Structures are given as C-alpha cells and as structure tokens.
Amino acid sequence: MRMLCTVDRSMAAAGGSVFISVGPPRMPKPSRRVAGAVAFALDESGSMDKPFAPGEPVRRHVTKRGMAAAAAALDKDTVVTVVRFATRAQVVYRGTAGELAARPDLAVEAHVGGATNFEAALLTCAGELRDHPGTRRILLFTDGEPTDGAAPEELAELGSRLAAEGIHIDALGIGEESRDSLLSGLVGDTGQTAHATATSSDAADFQRMCQELVQWGRESYVQGGRIFLAVHPDWRVGTVLRTHPQERMLSGCAAPARGGGTLVSLPLGAFGGNRWRPAFVVELIAPPTPRPSRQIVKAQGVILMSGEEQSLDGSSAEDIRIQVVPDDANSVYLQHDPMLARLVEGVRLADEVDQLVSQMPAGQEAGVYEEGLTRARKRGMSGLAHDFQDALQALGEGNHAADVQSATRARAARARTEVADLLGETKVRAPHHRTADDMRGK
C-alpha cells in the first residue's frame, strides 16, 4: 500500500526548513464490520449541581442531554457504557448507542459524590472496553480538574498507556475550572478536546459539541497503527505537527535511528477512510552545506484492522524522493506548497498567545489576544484571527478569563484543512523543470 507523503517549498537554503505532510492512504472498509465501543465518563462531583450558566439548568442535566445527543450521533449498534464518577466510579449503563439515545434515563443517575477522580473514571472505562474487538474510545465530561487520585502528569502517562492499548480518549470541559491544557495532556497524541464556556449560548450549543466530538469515533474502523519516517543523517527533524483530528504539536516522536539518521514515529490512533484519517506535518532542516543528490526521507507504517496487522509501504511513492541539489547558491530545490509552512506557523502563533495569556496578571489578557489578532490578520490566518476575535468579545462580555482561554485553545486546535488536500490527493502536480535561474538560486 502506498504511504502518502508530500513536499513543501520550492527552495530551501542550506540550514533552512522543508515541510512534508504524511498520512495513511484511504483504507477500504472491512467486509466484516465490527461495531465500535464508546464509554461515557460523566463527572458527578458537587460542582455539577451548579447552573450551567445563569438561568440555565444545572450542569448535570445539560451533560445528560449532551450524552444522549452523542449517542444519537453514533451508529445504533455501537457498544456503549456509561460511567458516573466523583471520588469513585460506578458503571450505570451497558447497552447500545441506539438504546441510550432513545432512552437516556436508562443511564440511571447515581450521585456518587465527593471529589473529582479522573483516574478512577478512566480505569473503570478501560476495564469495560479492554476486551472489545473493535475500535474503542472514552469520552470524558467534566467541569473541573482532578482533586483525588492521579495528578495531571500521571494522568497524561495513563492516557498514553491506554492509547498504546488502542483505547483512545476524548474530553469535553465545562466552565473556568476545567482547563483545556490539562485535558489536552490527558488525551495525548490520539485524542481530541472541546470546551464549553459557562454561558447560555454554549449551553444551547452543547449537544452539537458532543455530536462533533464523537464523529471521529463513529467513522473509525482501523483500530490503530503508526507511520515511521526514516530521515537521512544529514538532515535534522524540527517541528512535528498533527493536523487531524486536531492540530497539535507532538513531542518525543523523533529518536536516533540505528545506523545513523533520525526515526520519526507518528501514532495514528483509531481512524476511518477519506476525511476521517490522521495527518501530520514534519519539519526537516536542511544540512548547512550542499550534498550530492539523494533520497532524504522514507515513509513506512503499520495499521491494525479487523484484528490483523497490515503494512504500509511508502518506499515507491515518488513524492517522498526529495532531492538535494548542489549549486552555486547552496540551495535545495523542492516542490512548493505554502499551506504546510502556514499550518505550522498558525499553530505556533496560537501556542505563543496561549502561553502569554497564562502569564498575564488578571485583567490583562485582552491585550495579548489583541496582539494575536493583529498578527493573525497580517499573516492572512483568517480562522485564527476569528478565534482571537471571539476571545476578545467573550472577555468584553465579562466571561471568566480561564474559561475564555480554554475555549480559545480548543477552537484554535480544530482542523482547518481537508486530509485529501493536505496530502496532495486532489492536487494537479505540474512537472517541475529547473531553469538556469533556479540553479543560481533566483
């Protein structure tokens, strides 16, 4: 099977950056379909008895409606478990998505009470999912942060261990006490987050948020896998960005390879076909001096589908045969696609603004978003500019700064491109002919 990998930039000076996009090919649905499994983990701590927003029902009731909407968005035969948790966790429903969507009261409300123990919730959900033969996901609903059980860094490690087992986590935070930065660490490299601010508008929109968050799981039939990029020893690996299902910088993906060079390992998580596939952008940094022409990156991978491993072999994909051409200007000539560099630049700007907001004294967050809005507009990043504008409006309406920050983080992470466009599947690629000016670096 052909691994998809495309190249960015018509010219990268020695020491400059080249961006490649990588993702699995379209995978046909298996002839024998296995229903997926989803576990809903519902926060039952005391704060869930607070109104979602002034004049709105309590958070517990809004979350119950969101759970029913999420169940309705899944295939009817999806295996569903509902776990309610606070200090401890309790399974209150086992059945199918179709049954739960029709009768959400089947998930009997159990006021387990006490502190907020994410660890107990996740371990209980994992125990329910572990033996299921299809794709497996946990959807966590919470309006706080852990006050019992594992600490945030330990929860991130737990999330990674579960992902390695093929159990992937998505999380939806509610209000200012639920931090998207914590939930992002929890869901790791294969999950997604969303955030609902404590406002009437988000209370009205909550069911749609829940439906969108489970859509990836609904479309998944590949249970997991990895892509491996072998990078030539002359080149270094810079930024690694996951673009789908959400845009997120990845760390710890690159390591020295046997025999020299770098091996980049990209986790795929569970996914489906066409637009429901993961995709990544990897920055390669050119050597400081020109080298003879050679292949500098090779992509291969493996997926797990219907319980069987399948190899993805990208060694024959012409797009990954990147050539380093020595010339008078010490330049590297490659096909140009500015979208990849702009994706990375946008995520870097969003991360920079988020970090600055975290450091600002209370009441000074608006200035950071205003600066981010100006920079995003100047760089033509209309989607990110819109996110920063929404943040400024929310602050102006008196919303809590932490609530606004989490919502902005989650919105800025949403994928803004189609997988097929990112991987070059729909692009007409004209032959690239080097001219005399090219060879002189003009």
PDB file of C-alpha atoms in Angstrom, residues 6-14 16-20 235 286 322-325 327 329-341 429-435 437-442:
ATOM      1  CA  THR A   6       4.148  15.339   0.006  1.00  0.00           C
ATOM      2  CA  VAL A   7       6.798  18.039  -0.015  1.00  0.00           C
ATOM      3  CA  ASP A   8       6.738  21.760   0.710  1.00  0.00           C
ATOM      4  CA  ARG A   9       8.947  24.576  -0.646  1.00  0.00           C
ATOM      5  CA  SER A  10      10.476  25.297  -4.000  1.00  0.00           C
ATOM      6  CA  MET A  11      13.762  26.361  -2.460  1.00  0.00           C
ATOM      7  CA  ALA A  12      15.262  25.836   0.990  1.00  0.00           C
ATOM      8  CA  ALA A  13      18.616  27.452   1.652  1.00  0.00           C
ATOM      9  CA  ALA A  14      21.259  25.460   3.476  1.00  0.00           C
ATOM     10  CA  GLY A  16      16.540  26.192   6.080  1.00  0.00           C
ATOM     11  CA  SER A  17      13.347  24.234   6.650  1.00  0.00           C
ATOM     12  CA  VAL A  18      11.422  21.872   4.415  1.00  0.00           C
ATOM     13  CA  PHE A  19       7.939  20.647   5.391  1.00  0.00           C
ATOM     14  CA  ILE A  20       6.454  17.292   4.450  1.00  0.00           C
ATOM     15  CA  TRP A 235      19.009  16.361   7.881  1.00  0.00           C
ATOM     16  CA  ALA A 286      18.478  21.121   5.576  1.00  0.00           C
ATOM     17  CA  ILE A 322      13.270  14.538  -2.092  1.00  0.00           C
ATOM     18  CA  GLN A 323      16.441  15.525  -3.898  1.00  0.00           C
ATOM     19  CA  VAL A 324      19.256  17.696  -2.557  1.00  0.00           C
ATOM     20  CA  VAL A 325      20.869  19.529  -5.467  1.00  0.00           C
ATOM     21  CA  ASP A 327      24.641  24.557  -6.879  1.00  0.00           C
ATOM     22  CA  ALA A 329      23.776  29.278  -4.183  1.00  0.00           C
ATOM     23  CA  ASN A 330      23.993  26.266  -1.856  1.00  0.00           C
ATOM     24  CA  SER A 331      20.233  25.830  -2.170  1.00  0.00           C
ATOM     25  CA  VAL A 332      17.882  22.863  -2.031  1.00  0.00           C
ATOM     26  CA  TYR A 333      15.113  22.729  -4.662  1.00  0.00           C
ATOM     27  CA  LEU A 334      11.803  21.147  -3.815  1.00  0.00           C
ATOM     28  CA  GLN A 335       8.192  21.362  -4.896  1.00  0.00           C
ATOM     29  CA  HIS A 336       6.351  24.332  -3.377  1.00  0.00           C
ATOM     30  CA  ASP A 337       3.183  24.064  -1.307  1.00  0.00           C
ATOM     31  CA  PRO A 338       2.927  27.012   1.093  1.00  0.00           C
ATOM     32  CA  MET A 339      -0.008  25.517   3.022  1.00  0.00           C
ATOM     33  CA  LEU A 340       2.243  23.264   5.117  1.00  0.00           C
ATOM     34  CA  ALA A 341       4.502  26.006   6.426  1.00  0.00           C
ATOM     35  CA  ARG A 429       1.009  18.409  -9.851  1.00  0.00           C
ATOM     36  CA  ALA A 430       2.676  20.076 -12.815  1.00  0.00           C
ATOM     37  CA  PRO A 431       6.188  18.813 -13.655  1.00  0.00           C
ATOM     38  CA  HIS A 432       8.884  20.913 -12.033  1.00  0.00           C
ATOM     39  CA  HIS A 433      11.561  21.946 -14.529  1.00  0.00           C
ATOM     40  CA  ARG A 434      14.685  23.579 -13.137  1.00  0.00           C
ATOM     41  CA  THR A 435      15.732  26.682 -15.015  1.00  0.00           C
ATOM     42  CA  ASP A 437      17.693  30.971 -12.645  1.00  0.00           C
ATOM     43  CA  ASP A 438      16.651  28.129 -10.339  1.00  0.00           C
ATOM     44  CA  MET A 439      20.155  26.770 -10.338  1.00  0.00           C
ATOM     45  CA  ARG A 440      21.506  30.203  -9.457  1.00  0.00           C
ATOM     46  CA  GLY A 441      19.033  30.479  -6.564  1.00  0.00           C
ATOM     47  CA  LYS A 442      16.889  33.225  -8.099  1.00  0.00           C
TER      48      LYS A 442
END
